[in-house]
Short mmCIF file of C-alpha atoms in Angstrom, two decimals:
data_model
loop_
_atom_site.label_atom_id
_atom_site.label_comp_id
_atom_site.label_asym_id
_atom_site.label_seq_id
_atom_site.Cartn_x
_atom_site.Cartn_y
_atom_site.Cartn_z
CA MET D 1 65.07 -54.01 71.16
CA THR D 2 67.21 -50.92 72.65
CA ILE D 3 70.57 -52.25 73.58
CA ILE D 4 72.39 -50.54 76.57
CA PRO D 5 76.02 -50.49 76.08
CA ASP D 6 78.86 -51.34 78.33
CA PRO D 7 79.65 -48.12 80.44
CA SER D 8 83.10 -49.29 80.73
CA SER D 9 83.47 -49.31 77.23
CA GLY D 10 83.62 -45.13 76.97
CA THR D 11 81.19 -44.68 74.07
CA CYS D 12 77.59 -43.40 74.05
CA PRO D 13 74.86 -45.35 72.76
CA VAL D 14 73.85 -44.48 69.12
CA PRO D 15 69.87 -42.79 69.34
CA LEU D 16 67.73 -45.21 67.84
CA PRO D 17 65.68 -43.70 65.47
CA GLU D 18 61.70 -43.66 65.74
CA VAL D 19 60.38 -45.55 63.08
CA GLU D 20 57.19 -46.98 64.59
CA ARG D 21 55.07 -43.93 65.57
CA VAL D 22 53.37 -40.79 64.39
CA LEU D 23 55.25 -37.56 65.10
CA LEU D 24 53.68 -34.26 64.97
CA GLY D 25 56.84 -33.70 62.17
CA HIS D 26 54.52 -35.43 59.79
CA GLY D 27 52.50 -32.80 60.23
CA SER D 28 54.91 -30.24 59.31
CA GLY D 29 55.09 -30.01 55.04
CA GLY D 30 58.46 -30.17 55.26
CA ARG D 31 61.06 -33.31 54.65
CA LEU D 32 58.82 -36.13 57.57
CA SER D 33 55.72 -35.15 55.69
CA ALA D 34 57.17 -36.07 52.39
CA GLU D 35 58.80 -39.08 53.75
CA LEU D 36 54.84 -40.33 55.51
CA ILE D 37 52.63 -39.88 52.42
CA GLY D 38 55.99 -41.11 49.46
CA ASN D 39 56.57 -43.92 51.98
CA VAL D 40 53.63 -45.19 53.54
CA LEU D 41 50.30 -43.71 52.20
CA VAL D 42 50.80 -43.37 48.45
CA PRO D 43 52.12 -46.68 48.19
CA ALA D 44 49.33 -47.86 50.36
CA LEU D 45 46.84 -47.11 47.13
CA GLY D 46 48.92 -49.10 44.79
CA GLU D 47 46.83 -48.38 41.27
CA ALA D 48 44.27 -46.27 42.76
CA ALA D 49 47.18 -43.74 43.39
CA SER D 50 47.75 -40.97 41.00
CA PRO D 51 50.72 -41.04 38.85
CA GLY D 52 53.30 -38.17 38.86
CA PRO D 53 54.35 -35.67 40.99
CA LEU D 54 52.50 -34.74 44.20
CA GLU D 55 50.69 -31.38 43.66
CA ASP D 56 48.34 -28.83 45.29
CA ALA D 57 45.32 -30.24 43.74
CA ALA D 58 44.28 -32.83 41.04
CA THR D 59 43.34 -32.31 37.73
CA PHE D 60 41.62 -34.46 35.44
CA ALA D 61 38.57 -34.29 32.52
CA VAL D 62 35.58 -34.36 32.09
CA GLY D 63 32.87 -34.29 29.18
CA GLY D 64 35.84 -32.01 27.72
CA ALA D 65 36.32 -29.47 30.92
CA GLU D 66 39.39 -29.39 32.73
CA LEU D 67 38.69 -29.94 36.27
CA ALA D 68 40.69 -29.62 39.34
CA VAL D 69 39.84 -31.21 42.69
CA SER D 70 41.70 -30.81 45.95
CA THR D 71 40.84 -31.44 49.77
CA ASP D 72 42.41 -31.04 53.05
CA ALA D 73 41.97 -30.72 56.70
CA TYR D 74 42.67 -27.37 58.93
CA VAL D 75 43.38 -27.92 63.03
CA VAL D 76 45.02 -24.65 63.54
CA SER D 77 45.57 -23.46 67.05
CA PRO D 78 44.59 -21.61 68.62
CA LEU D 79 41.07 -21.06 66.94
CA PHE D 80 40.91 -17.35 66.51
CA PHE D 81 44.22 -15.24 65.46
CA ALA D 82 44.81 -11.79 64.04
CA GLY D 83 43.75 -11.58 60.02
CA GLY D 84 41.94 -14.55 60.46
CA ASP D 85 40.58 -17.88 61.54
CA ILE D 86 40.27 -21.46 61.20
CA GLY D 87 37.12 -20.89 59.12
CA SER D 88 38.44 -18.73 56.88
CA LEU D 89 41.22 -20.32 56.63
CA ALA D 90 39.74 -23.79 55.39
CA VAL D 91 37.74 -21.65 52.37
CA HIS D 92 40.90 -19.68 51.24
CA GLY D 93 43.74 -23.00 51.74
CA THR D 94 41.13 -24.76 49.89
CA VAL D 95 40.79 -22.41 47.05
CA ASN D 96 44.52 -21.16 46.93
CA ASP D 97 45.24 -25.19 46.26
CA LEU D 98 43.26 -24.83 43.25
CA ALA D 99 44.77 -21.84 42.29
CA MET D 100 47.87 -23.11 41.97
CA ARG D 101 46.86 -25.62 38.93
CA ALA D 102 45.47 -22.23 37.15
CA ALA D 103 42.35 -23.21 38.03
CA MET D 104 38.61 -21.27 39.19
CA PRO D 105 37.03 -22.24 42.19
CA VAL D 106 32.98 -23.97 41.25
CA ALA D 107 32.30 -25.57 44.50
CA LEU D 108 33.35 -26.15 48.40
CA THR D 109 32.26 -29.02 50.37
CA ILE D 110 33.16 -28.29 54.39
CA ALA D 111 32.60 -30.32 57.34
CA TYR D 112 33.38 -29.87 61.23
CA ILE D 113 34.25 -32.36 63.54
CA ILE D 114 33.12 -30.56 66.85
CA GLU D 115 34.63 -31.36 70.12
CA GLU D 116 32.15 -31.82 72.81
CA GLY D 117 32.16 -28.37 74.78
CA LEU D 118 33.19 -26.35 72.16
CA PRO D 119 30.90 -22.75 72.90
CA LEU D 120 28.25 -22.31 70.32
CA ALA D 121 29.21 -18.62 70.28
CA ASP D 122 32.40 -20.16 68.84
CA LEU D 123 30.92 -22.42 66.32
CA ARG D 124 28.44 -19.75 65.24
CA ARG D 125 31.50 -17.30 64.60
CA ILE D 126 33.70 -20.39 62.43
CA ALA D 127 30.28 -20.61 60.51
CA ALA D 128 30.34 -16.96 60.10
CA SER D 129 33.40 -16.77 58.81
CA VAL D 130 33.03 -19.46 56.42
CA GLY D 131 30.03 -18.15 54.89
CA ALA D 132 31.62 -14.62 54.64
CA ALA D 133 35.60 -15.95 53.33
CA ALA D 134 33.59 -18.26 50.95
CA ARG D 135 30.75 -15.48 49.66
CA ASP D 136 33.92 -13.04 49.09
CA ALA D 137 36.20 -16.10 46.57
CA GLY D 138 32.84 -15.99 44.79
CA VAL D 139 32.43 -19.93 45.26
CA PRO D 140 29.52 -21.49 46.84
CA VAL D 141 29.57 -24.30 49.46
CA LEU D 142 26.98 -27.25 48.44
CA THR D 143 27.66 -29.90 51.11
CA GLY D 144 29.05 -30.53 53.90
CA ASP D 145 28.96 -32.75 57.34
CA THR D 146 28.89 -32.25 60.93
CA LYS D 147 30.33 -34.45 63.55
CA VAL D 148 30.98 -34.29 67.41
CA VAL D 149 33.66 -35.72 69.30
CA GLY D 150 34.74 -36.06 73.56
CA ARG D 151 36.13 -33.54 75.12
CA GLY D 152 39.75 -33.54 74.47
CA ALA D 153 39.49 -35.19 70.90
CA ALA D 154 39.60 -32.40 69.10
CA ASP D 155 41.44 -29.52 70.01
CA GLY D 156 37.82 -27.23 70.05
CA ILE D 157 37.13 -27.97 66.87
CA PHE D 158 38.67 -29.54 63.18
CA VAL D 159 37.44 -28.46 59.78
CA VAL D 160 38.20 -30.01 56.65
CA SER D 161 37.31 -28.92 53.03
CA THR D 162 37.50 -29.80 49.27
CA GLY D 163 36.84 -27.86 47.09
CA VAL D 164 36.59 -28.43 42.76
CA GLY D 165 38.03 -25.78 39.94
CA ARG D 166 37.82 -25.30 36.43
CA ARG D 167 41.17 -24.68 34.99
CA LEU D 168 41.86 -21.86 32.53
CA PRO D 169 42.12 -22.43 29.08
CA GLY D 170 45.58 -22.38 28.25
CA ALA D 171 47.23 -22.95 31.59
CA ALA D 172 48.93 -25.93 33.33
CA PRO D 173 51.40 -25.30 35.36
CA SER D 174 52.54 -28.20 38.14
CA ALA D 175 55.49 -28.79 40.34
CA ALA D 176 57.19 -30.52 37.58
CA ALA D 177 57.02 -28.11 35.37
CA ALA D 178 59.72 -25.38 36.40
CA ALA D 179 62.73 -24.78 33.47
CA PRO D 180 66.56 -23.90 33.74
CA GLY D 181 66.17 -19.94 33.18
CA ASP D 182 62.54 -19.76 34.57
CA VAL D 183 62.23 -16.39 36.97
CA VAL D 184 61.23 -17.04 40.63
CA LEU D 185 58.33 -14.28 41.52
CA LEU D 186 56.91 -14.30 45.71
CA SER D 187 54.26 -12.84 45.76
CA GLY D 188 53.86 -11.19 49.09
CA PRO D 189 55.93 -11.05 52.16
CA LEU D 190 57.17 -14.21 53.78
CA GLY D 191 56.18 -15.56 57.63
CA CYS D 192 52.84 -13.34 58.34
CA HIS D 193 50.71 -16.36 59.17
CA GLY D 194 53.30 -18.25 61.29
CA THR D 195 54.66 -15.60 63.08
CA THR D 196 50.72 -14.48 63.94
CA VAL D 197 49.56 -17.95 65.10
CA LEU D 198 52.34 -19.09 66.99
CA SER D 199 52.36 -15.62 68.74
CA ALA D 200 48.49 -15.88 69.52
CA ARG D 201 49.26 -18.96 70.83
CA GLU D 202 52.05 -17.79 73.07
CA GLY D 203 50.79 -14.97 74.20
CA LEU D 204 54.07 -13.46 72.65
CA GLY D 205 52.41 -9.99 71.54
CA PHE D 206 53.96 -9.81 68.06
CA ASP D 207 50.11 -9.83 66.65
CA THR D 208 50.23 -6.42 67.87
CA ASP D 209 52.74 -5.91 65.03
CA ILE D 210 51.73 -8.12 62.24
CA ALA D 211 48.22 -10.40 60.75
CA SER D 212 47.90 -13.53 58.95
CA ASP D 213 47.98 -13.23 55.40
CA THR D 214 44.94 -15.67 54.81
CA GLN D 215 43.14 -14.36 51.16
CA PRO D 216 42.10 -16.24 48.46
CA LEU D 217 44.55 -16.23 45.76
CA HIS D 218 42.70 -17.48 42.27
CA ARG D 219 42.09 -14.04 41.00
CA LEU D 220 45.86 -13.13 41.36
CA VAL D 221 46.01 -16.72 39.10
CA GLU D 222 43.74 -15.41 36.35
CA ALA D 223 46.22 -12.06 36.27
CA MET D 224 49.10 -14.14 35.75
CA VAL D 225 47.93 -16.56 33.81
CA THR D 226 46.22 -13.53 31.20
CA ALA D 227 49.78 -12.28 31.25
CA GLY D 228 51.58 -15.18 30.61
CA GLY D 229 50.06 -17.96 29.83
CA THR D 230 51.83 -21.47 29.42
CA ALA D 231 55.05 -19.18 30.52
CA VAL D 232 54.00 -19.42 33.95
CA HIS D 233 55.30 -22.55 34.37
CA THR D 234 54.97 -23.17 38.72
CA LEU D 235 52.27 -22.01 40.89
CA ARG D 236 52.73 -23.18 44.48
CA ASP D 237 51.86 -21.55 47.58
CA PRO D 238 54.55 -22.06 50.81
CA THR D 239 51.87 -23.53 53.26
CA ARG D 240 53.65 -25.74 55.52
CA GLY D 241 57.17 -26.08 55.69
CA GLY D 242 56.86 -22.33 54.18
CA LEU D 243 59.03 -20.84 51.23
CA ALA D 244 61.88 -23.62 51.78
CA SER D 245 59.72 -26.60 51.80
CA ALA D 246 57.73 -24.79 48.40
CA LEU D 247 61.16 -24.49 46.29
CA ASN D 248 63.09 -28.19 47.40
CA GLU D 249 59.50 -29.89 45.95
CA ILE D 250 59.72 -27.88 42.85
CA ALA D 251 63.35 -28.23 42.08
CA ARG D 252 62.94 -31.91 43.31
CA ASP D 253 60.25 -32.80 40.72
CA SER D 254 61.15 -30.62 37.57
CA HIS D 255 65.21 -31.56 38.06
CA VAL D 256 66.18 -28.21 38.31
CA GLY D 257 68.79 -25.92 41.05
CA VAL D 258 67.24 -23.32 42.31
CA GLU D 259 69.25 -20.08 43.23
CA VAL D 260 67.44 -17.39 45.97
CA GLU D 261 69.13 -13.81 46.20
CA GLU D 262 68.76 -13.55 50.32
CA ARG D 263 68.50 -9.72 50.43
CA ALA D 264 65.07 -9.82 47.84
CA LEU D 265 62.93 -12.32 50.10
CA PRO D 266 60.43 -9.78 51.78
CA VAL D 267 60.43 -10.55 55.61
CA PRO D 268 58.79 -8.01 57.80
CA ALA D 269 60.52 -6.57 60.51
CA ALA D 270 57.98 -8.01 62.84
CA VAL D 271 58.44 -11.30 61.21
CA GLN D 272 62.09 -11.23 61.20
CA ALA D 273 62.34 -10.14 65.05
CA ALA D 274 59.88 -12.84 66.33
CA CYS D 275 62.25 -15.23 64.20
CA GLU D 276 65.59 -14.39 65.83
CA LEU D 277 63.74 -13.93 68.93
CA LEU D 278 62.60 -17.59 68.60
CA GLY D 279 65.70 -19.40 66.18
CA LEU D 280 63.20 -19.51 63.35
CA ASP D 281 64.49 -19.20 59.75
CA PRO D 282 61.62 -17.04 57.77
CA ALA D 283 61.90 -19.19 55.03
CA GLN D 284 60.55 -22.18 56.53
CA VAL D 285 57.94 -20.05 58.35
CA ALA D 286 54.19 -20.67 57.38
CA ASN D 287 52.11 -18.66 54.81
CA GLU D 288 48.52 -18.61 54.03
CA GLY D 289 48.13 -15.86 50.96
CA CYS D 290 51.45 -16.01 49.18
CA LEU D 291 52.66 -18.07 46.32
CA VAL D 292 55.56 -18.57 44.41
CA ALA D 293 55.80 -18.82 40.83
CA PHE D 294 58.27 -20.10 38.12
CA VAL D 295 57.75 -18.13 34.98
CA ALA D 296 59.75 -18.46 31.46
CA PRO D 297 61.83 -15.28 30.96
CA GLU D 298 60.39 -13.65 28.67
CA LEU D 299 57.47 -12.68 30.22
CA ALA D 300 58.54 -12.69 33.51
CA ASP D 301 58.11 -8.84 33.69
CA ALA D 302 54.44 -8.96 32.21
CA VAL D 303 53.53 -11.54 34.42
CA LEU D 304 55.24 -9.24 37.47
CA ALA D 305 53.77 -6.29 36.17
CA ALA D 306 50.42 -8.32 36.22
CA MET D 307 50.46 -9.44 40.04
CA ARG D 308 51.06 -6.03 41.24
CA SER D 309 47.97 -4.44 39.63
CA ARG D 310 46.17 -6.55 42.06
CA PRO D 311 45.53 -6.34 45.92
CA GLU D 312 46.77 -9.61 46.87
CA GLY D 313 49.89 -8.98 45.05
CA ARG D 314 51.41 -5.46 45.08
CA ASN D 315 54.38 -6.55 46.57
CA ALA D 316 55.26 -8.87 44.40
CA VAL D 317 59.56 -9.54 43.81
CA ARG D 318 61.51 -11.05 42.43
CA ILE D 319 63.83 -13.36 44.30
CA GLY D 320 65.76 -15.87 42.09
CA THR D 321 66.11 -18.22 38.94
CA ALA D 322 65.72 -21.69 38.12
CA THR D 323 69.19 -23.12 36.89
CA ASN D 324 70.67 -26.31 35.46
CA THR D 325 73.56 -26.76 38.06
CA GLU D 326 72.77 -28.76 41.36
CA PRO D 327 69.40 -30.15 40.13
CA GLY D 328 67.12 -30.93 43.54
CA ARG D 329 69.23 -27.71 45.14
CA VAL D 330 67.97 -24.85 46.93
CA ILE D 331 70.88 -22.49 47.66
CA VAL D 332 70.87 -18.89 48.97
CA ARG D 333 73.29 -16.05 48.24
CA THR D 334 73.65 -14.64 51.22
CA ALA D 335 73.69 -10.19 51.67
CA VAL D 336 77.65 -10.37 52.52
CA GLY D 337 77.90 -12.94 48.90
CA SER D 338 78.21 -16.62 50.50
CA ARG D 339 76.02 -19.55 49.59
CA ARG D 340 74.34 -22.00 51.57
CA VAL D 341 71.36 -24.62 51.25
CA LEU D 342 68.18 -23.95 52.09
CA ASP D 343 67.01 -27.06 52.52
CA MET D 344 63.42 -28.48 53.51
CA LEU D 345 61.98 -28.00 56.93
CA VAL D 346 63.03 -31.21 58.96
CA GLY D 347 60.50 -32.32 61.99
CA GLU D 348 57.93 -29.88 63.47
CA GLN D 349 58.85 -26.31 63.51
CA LEU D 350 55.41 -24.84 64.54
CA PRO D 351 52.30 -27.77 65.09
CA ARG D 352 49.29 -26.80 64.96
CA ILE D 353 49.40 -24.15 62.23
CA CYS D 354 46.85 -24.17 59.81
#
């Protein structure tokens, strides 16, 4: 019940929190997403829920083989943007979620939820993009599904993909495995995907200078594991919620602090300009073709060199360190020597990004 205060009281009403409806912010990959999953979706599973931290993919064993599985839905708007489209995004996103558990993809499934009225030319283009991306990643699409819904019900088309992968021997990266002293590595520039999609959607013109970084990362991960083995403690692709959410999730699940050097963050000039114009933090903008890794210090240089040997990681950099102080918190050391907290995204920054 909403209580309207007496106007003569001189007090302002406290805004009532929205607790009974799903908000766009629940799909942001930030704090509201975590609350939705942790307070509503996972508890509803009861004993059927997998124990442990929420990972990019779940692992399991069949006949002695260590496997991983991941599923995801893609609702990006617009469907086509500089550097990619919803089809390639679905393949790359699922392959990358498997790779974050050191699993090489062995099979994909694809389901299309198509809105009535979608031009067949667009559908053909998206389906061809799925095929091309799967071939490039070296993974077959084994099965799928197609549904058609009424006008206005699907924003053109939604794509749902599931992937199964085989884990590399001697590697078990997890969001809960980062340790104090770990070196934090980032494989590439920040913010390209989110700013590209927003520019294409709103006609801002930045897509003439930048393109989405969407690409498969499993071969990069294979090179990293070959160089570092079990020293590669944690892998995460900072998609929705950006680097900020990824680092905060790792800090929370591993019970470590994280210190990041602002000067080390690779933000392209066009992305920085777009973020300044729109009032966005590049660390909270979505990415689709880079990863963040926590690596034991004794092998960090070897892993970084392995990353730079691959085209996907040629711009890899060291951005920070895991600490045993302030567990669960991410701190940025700014260019002027001060410190600020880098928090998870709250609410919805850029809807329909992936």
